[in-house]
Short mmCIF file of C-alpha atoms in Angstrom, two decimals:
data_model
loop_
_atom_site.label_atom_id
_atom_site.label_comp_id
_atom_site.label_asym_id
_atom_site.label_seq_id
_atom_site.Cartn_x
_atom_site.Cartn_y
_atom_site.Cartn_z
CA UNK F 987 2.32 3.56 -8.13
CA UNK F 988 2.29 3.05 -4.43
CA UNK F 989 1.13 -0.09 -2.65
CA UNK F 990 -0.70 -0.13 0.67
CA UNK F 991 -1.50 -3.05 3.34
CA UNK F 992 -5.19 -2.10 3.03
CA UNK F 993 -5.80 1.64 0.95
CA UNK F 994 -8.84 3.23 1.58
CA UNK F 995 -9.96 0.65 4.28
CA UNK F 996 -9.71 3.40 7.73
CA UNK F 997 -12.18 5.71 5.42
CA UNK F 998 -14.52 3.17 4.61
CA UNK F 999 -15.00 2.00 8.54
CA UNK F 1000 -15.62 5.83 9.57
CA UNK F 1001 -18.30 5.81 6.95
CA UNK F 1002 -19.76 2.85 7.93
CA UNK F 1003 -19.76 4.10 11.73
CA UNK F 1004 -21.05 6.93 10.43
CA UNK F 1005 -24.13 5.37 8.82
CA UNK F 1006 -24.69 3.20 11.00
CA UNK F 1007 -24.15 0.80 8.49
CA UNK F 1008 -23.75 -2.05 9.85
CA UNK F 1009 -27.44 -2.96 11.07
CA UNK F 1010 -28.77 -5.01 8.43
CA UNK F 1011 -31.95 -3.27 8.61
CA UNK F 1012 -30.35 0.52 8.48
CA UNK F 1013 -31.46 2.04 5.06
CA UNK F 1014 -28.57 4.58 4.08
CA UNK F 1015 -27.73 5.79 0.25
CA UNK F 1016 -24.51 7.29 -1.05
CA UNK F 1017 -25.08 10.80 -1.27
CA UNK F 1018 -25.92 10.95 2.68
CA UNK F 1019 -22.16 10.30 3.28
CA UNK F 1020 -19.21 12.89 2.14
CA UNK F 1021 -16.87 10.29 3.41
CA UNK F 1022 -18.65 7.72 0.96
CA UNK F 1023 -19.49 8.98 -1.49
CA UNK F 1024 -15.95 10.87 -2.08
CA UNK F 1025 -14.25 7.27 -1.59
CA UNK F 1026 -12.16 6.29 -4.28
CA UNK F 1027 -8.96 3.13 -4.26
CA UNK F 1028 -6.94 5.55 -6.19
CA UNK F 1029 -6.99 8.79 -3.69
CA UNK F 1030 -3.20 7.94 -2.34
CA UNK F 1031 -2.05 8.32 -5.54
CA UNK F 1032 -4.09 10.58 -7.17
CA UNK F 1033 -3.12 12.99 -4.17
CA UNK F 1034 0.73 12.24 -4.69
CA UNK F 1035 -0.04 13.26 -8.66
CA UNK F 1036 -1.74 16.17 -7.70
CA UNK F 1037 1.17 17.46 -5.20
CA UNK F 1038 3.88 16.72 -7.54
CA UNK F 1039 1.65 17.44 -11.14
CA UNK F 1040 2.85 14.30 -12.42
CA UNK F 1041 0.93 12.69 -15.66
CA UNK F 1042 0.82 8.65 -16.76
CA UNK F 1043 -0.40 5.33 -14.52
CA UNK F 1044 -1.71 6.13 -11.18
CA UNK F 1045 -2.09 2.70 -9.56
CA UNK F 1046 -3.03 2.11 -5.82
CA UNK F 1047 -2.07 -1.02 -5.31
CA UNK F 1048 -3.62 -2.62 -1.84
CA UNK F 1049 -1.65 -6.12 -1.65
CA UNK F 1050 -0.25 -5.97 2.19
CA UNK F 1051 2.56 -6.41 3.26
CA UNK F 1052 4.64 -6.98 -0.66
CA UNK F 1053 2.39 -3.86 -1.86
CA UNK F 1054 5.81 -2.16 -1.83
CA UNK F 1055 7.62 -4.48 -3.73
CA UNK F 1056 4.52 -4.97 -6.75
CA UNK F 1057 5.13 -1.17 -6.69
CA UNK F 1058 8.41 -1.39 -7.47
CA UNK F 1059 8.25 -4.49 -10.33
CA UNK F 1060 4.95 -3.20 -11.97
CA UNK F 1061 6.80 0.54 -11.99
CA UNK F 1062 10.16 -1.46 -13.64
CA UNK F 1063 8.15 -3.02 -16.19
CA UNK F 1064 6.39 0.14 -17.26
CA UNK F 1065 10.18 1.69 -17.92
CA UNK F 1066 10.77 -1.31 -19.66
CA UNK F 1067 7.89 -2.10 -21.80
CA UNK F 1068 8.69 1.64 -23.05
CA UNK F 1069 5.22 2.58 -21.40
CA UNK F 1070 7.04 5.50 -19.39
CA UNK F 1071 10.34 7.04 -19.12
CA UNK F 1072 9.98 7.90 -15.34
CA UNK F 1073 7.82 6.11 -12.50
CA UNK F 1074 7.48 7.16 -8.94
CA UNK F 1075 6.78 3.83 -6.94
CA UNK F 1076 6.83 2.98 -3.57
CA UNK F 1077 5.10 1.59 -0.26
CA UNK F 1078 2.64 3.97 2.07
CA UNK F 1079 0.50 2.71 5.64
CA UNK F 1080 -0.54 4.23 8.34
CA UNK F 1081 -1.74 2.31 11.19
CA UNK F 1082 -5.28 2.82 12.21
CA UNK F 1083 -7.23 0.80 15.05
CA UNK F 1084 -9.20 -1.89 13.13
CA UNK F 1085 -5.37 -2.75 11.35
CA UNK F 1086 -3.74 -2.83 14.25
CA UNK F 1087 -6.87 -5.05 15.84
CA UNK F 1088 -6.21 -7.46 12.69
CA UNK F 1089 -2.59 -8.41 13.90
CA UNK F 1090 -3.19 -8.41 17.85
CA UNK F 1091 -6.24 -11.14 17.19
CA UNK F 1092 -4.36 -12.82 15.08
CA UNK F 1093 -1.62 -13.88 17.86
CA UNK F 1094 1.14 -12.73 15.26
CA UNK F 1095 2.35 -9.98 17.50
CA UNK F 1096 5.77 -9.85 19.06
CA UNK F 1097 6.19 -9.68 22.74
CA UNK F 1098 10.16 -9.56 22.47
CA UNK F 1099 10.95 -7.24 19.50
CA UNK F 1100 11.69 -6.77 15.59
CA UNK F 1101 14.12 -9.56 14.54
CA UNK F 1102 12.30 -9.69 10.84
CA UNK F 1103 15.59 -11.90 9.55
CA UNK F 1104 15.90 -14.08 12.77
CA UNK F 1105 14.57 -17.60 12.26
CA UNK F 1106 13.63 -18.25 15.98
CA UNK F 1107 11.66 -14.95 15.59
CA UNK F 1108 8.32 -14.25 17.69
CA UNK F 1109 6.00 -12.44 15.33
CA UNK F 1110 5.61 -9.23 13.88
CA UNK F 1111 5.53 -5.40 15.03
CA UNK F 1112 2.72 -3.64 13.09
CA UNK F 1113 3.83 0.09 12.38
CA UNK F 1114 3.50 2.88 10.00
CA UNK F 1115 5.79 4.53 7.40
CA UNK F 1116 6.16 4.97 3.67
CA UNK F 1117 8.97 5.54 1.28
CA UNK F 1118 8.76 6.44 -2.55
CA UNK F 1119 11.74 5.66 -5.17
CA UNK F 1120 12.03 7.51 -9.08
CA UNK F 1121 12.05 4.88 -10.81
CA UNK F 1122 14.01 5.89 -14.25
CA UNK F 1123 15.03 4.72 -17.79
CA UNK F 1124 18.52 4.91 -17.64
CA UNK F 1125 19.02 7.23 -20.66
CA UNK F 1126 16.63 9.50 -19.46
CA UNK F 1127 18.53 9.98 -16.35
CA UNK F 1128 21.98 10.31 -18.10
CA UNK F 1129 20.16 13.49 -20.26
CA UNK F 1130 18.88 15.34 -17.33
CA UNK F 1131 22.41 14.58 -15.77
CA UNK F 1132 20.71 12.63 -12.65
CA UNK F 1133 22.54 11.10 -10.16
CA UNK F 1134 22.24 7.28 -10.42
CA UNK F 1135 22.07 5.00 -7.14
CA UNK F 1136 21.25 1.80 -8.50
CA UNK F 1137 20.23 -0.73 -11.47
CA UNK F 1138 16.90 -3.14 -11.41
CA UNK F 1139 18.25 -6.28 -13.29
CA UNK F 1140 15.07 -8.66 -12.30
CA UNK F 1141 12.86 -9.29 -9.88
CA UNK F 1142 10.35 -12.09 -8.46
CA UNK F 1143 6.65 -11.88 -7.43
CA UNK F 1144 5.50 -15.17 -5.71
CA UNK F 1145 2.17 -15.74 -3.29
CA UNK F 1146 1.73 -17.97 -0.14
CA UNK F 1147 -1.48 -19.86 -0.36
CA UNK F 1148 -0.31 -21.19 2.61
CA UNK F 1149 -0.53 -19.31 4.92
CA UNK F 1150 -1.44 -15.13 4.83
CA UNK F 1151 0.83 -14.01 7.34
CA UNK F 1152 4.43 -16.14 6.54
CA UNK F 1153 5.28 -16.26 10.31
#
């Protein structure tokens, strides 16, 4: 399960460049596209699977900036719902142009630096980076004699109608 600010989003702009697709009067159809018509939500993940041959859920999860953290609860709940005895969760992004644009028009960018836990902070710094955790039912670890780091004993998922961005 890995969350994502936006997914697929870079690969659907190059298509539409591509096309030419956004004139309203361009006529284009799927199959004229190998960038389209190969698009699918679930390619981060399904990739991951692939690399690692790893079975069950394969969720792309495109919720910004908390994709991470969904990752993370929806991957804990599988373990404990007994719907899998191992997860692999996590956050991925890469920073492409038309992200990056999103934030600098937005006037949400910091001209000072990263001080995400200050509360006289200036704004954001848009980057890229990923990171991946095995998420695990405890007595599954203990019988493959896995090292454990840590325990998930609850968590919270909330929304801000308020305002997108939280700044």
């Amino acid at each position: 399960i890995i969350g994502t600010t936006y997914g697929t989003q870079d690969l659907m702009l190059r298509a539409i460049k591509e096309l030419d697709m956004d004139k309203e009067e361009a006529e284009w159809s799927i199959g004229e596209s190998p960038l389209l018509s190969n698009l699918r939500t679930s390619d981060m993940t399904a990739s991951v699977a692939k690399a690692f041959d790893l079975g069950g859920p394969n969720i792309n999860l495109p919720l910004a900036c908390s994709a991470g953290n969904y990752a993370v609860s929806i991957g804990h709940q599988l373990i404990q719902q007994s719907k899998a005895k191992a997860v692999v969760v996590g956050g991925a992004d890469a920073i492409t142009f038309h992200g990056y644009n999103i934030f600098y028009r937005s006037a949400i960018m910091s001209h000072e630096g990263c001080y995400p836990f200050d509360k006289s902070r200036s704004g954001m710094i848009v980057g890229e980076g990923g990171g991946m955790l095995l998420l695990e039912d405890y007595d599954h670890a203990k019988a493959r004699g896995a090292e454990i780091y840590g325990e998930i004993t609850g968590f919270g998922i909330n929304g801000d109608a308020y305002d997108q961005i939280g700044l």
